[in-house]
Amino acid sequence: MQKQYKLTKERLEELKAELEHLKTVREHEVAELIKEARGFGDLSENSEYDEAKNEQGKLYSRIAELEAIIPNAIIIDESAGTDKGVNIGATVVVERLENGDRTEFTLVGSQEANHKAKPMRLSDESPFGKAVMGHHVDDVVTIEAPAMSFQVKIISITR
């Protein structure tokens, strides 16, 4: 069975647009780079050719990745979860019990995770995401991370 990818409708549309761009525009650009690099002479000592071929490999790898994700995408309803428990699409504030530090994050599918976003977007497949899934405000949850374990209290859940 193929792996399924949980995505918002917007993210799925972004991936479809990216795939279209890679197959139409970017593929032609890379082909031109290779053609141009061939004109520089001996391919065995041609760094421009090697670079262009590496770029082509990255391009085809990303195309293959997108072609695996898109048909196996499951659209998530970010408004689901009327019981106010933590689920995909919820923005959650937690407080670490040992030091009182607060962290805000939005729980998303693995293809949308982004630790630099504000608020941070954590995957539902991460140790943190798995641990808080289904819990409610005031629940204390133990997070089993690879390097350590710690406890957090769920302060708020919004959608």
Short mmCIF file of C-alpha atoms in Angstrom, two decimals, residues 80-143:
data_model
loop_
_atom_site.label_atom_id
_atom_site.label_comp_id
_atom_site.label_asym_id
_atom_site.label_seq_id
_atom_site.Cartn_x
_atom_site.Cartn_y
_atom_site.Cartn_z
CA ALA A 80 -12.50 19.31 11.88
CA GLY A 81 -12.31 18.29 15.50
CA THR A 82 -15.27 19.93 17.13
CA ASP A 83 -14.35 18.35 20.48
CA LYS A 84 -11.52 20.94 20.74
CA GLY A 85 -8.87 18.23 21.10
CA VAL A 86 -5.52 18.52 19.35
CA ASN A 87 -5.68 17.39 15.72
CA ILE A 88 -4.28 18.44 12.36
CA GLY A 89 -4.90 22.12 11.74
CA ALA A 90 -5.02 23.05 15.43
CA THR A 91 -2.72 25.76 16.76
CA VAL A 92 -1.55 24.70 20.20
CA VAL A 93 0.29 26.42 23.04
CA VAL A 94 2.13 24.10 25.44
CA GLU A 95 4.19 24.81 28.54
CA ARG A 96 7.15 22.67 29.59
CA LEU A 97 6.61 21.64 33.19
CA GLU A 98 10.28 21.74 34.26
CA ASN A 99 11.00 25.32 33.19
CA GLY A 100 7.74 27.04 32.23
CA ASP A 101 8.84 27.73 28.64
CA ARG A 102 5.88 28.11 26.28
CA THR A 103 5.82 26.98 22.68
CA GLU A 104 3.16 27.66 20.05
CA PHE A 105 2.80 25.43 17.01
CA THR A 106 0.31 24.34 14.39
CA LEU A 107 -0.06 20.60 13.85
CA VAL A 108 0.17 19.73 10.13
CA GLY A 109 0.80 16.77 7.84
CA SER A 110 4.42 15.74 7.28
CA GLN A 111 4.70 17.51 3.91
CA GLU A 112 3.81 20.87 5.45
CA ALA A 113 6.12 20.83 8.49
CA ASN A 114 8.22 23.98 8.83
CA HIS A 115 10.15 24.74 12.01
CA LYS A 116 10.95 28.29 10.87
CA ALA A 117 7.32 29.33 10.32
CA LYS A 118 5.53 31.52 12.85
CA PRO A 119 3.87 29.73 14.52
CA MET A 120 6.05 26.69 13.99
CA ARG A 121 4.39 23.96 11.85
CA LEU A 122 5.00 20.53 13.41
CA SER A 123 4.27 17.23 11.70
CA ASP A 124 1.61 14.94 13.12
CA GLU A 125 4.15 12.14 12.57
CA SER A 126 6.85 13.74 14.76
CA PRO A 127 7.31 12.49 18.33
CA PHE A 128 5.84 15.77 19.60
CA GLY A 129 2.90 15.66 17.20
CA LYS A 130 2.07 12.04 17.97
CA ALA A 131 2.22 12.67 21.71
CA VAL A 132 -0.19 15.64 21.79
CA MET A 133 -2.66 14.32 19.20
CA GLY A 134 -6.13 13.90 20.70
CA HIS A 135 -5.30 15.61 24.00
CA HIS A 136 -7.21 18.58 25.44
CA VAL A 137 -6.54 21.82 27.30
CA ASP A 138 -4.97 21.21 30.75
CA ASP A 139 -3.80 17.68 29.80
CA VAL A 140 -0.22 16.86 30.79
CA VAL A 141 1.56 14.95 28.03
CA THR A 142 4.90 13.15 28.11
CA ILE A 143 6.97 13.75 24.96
#
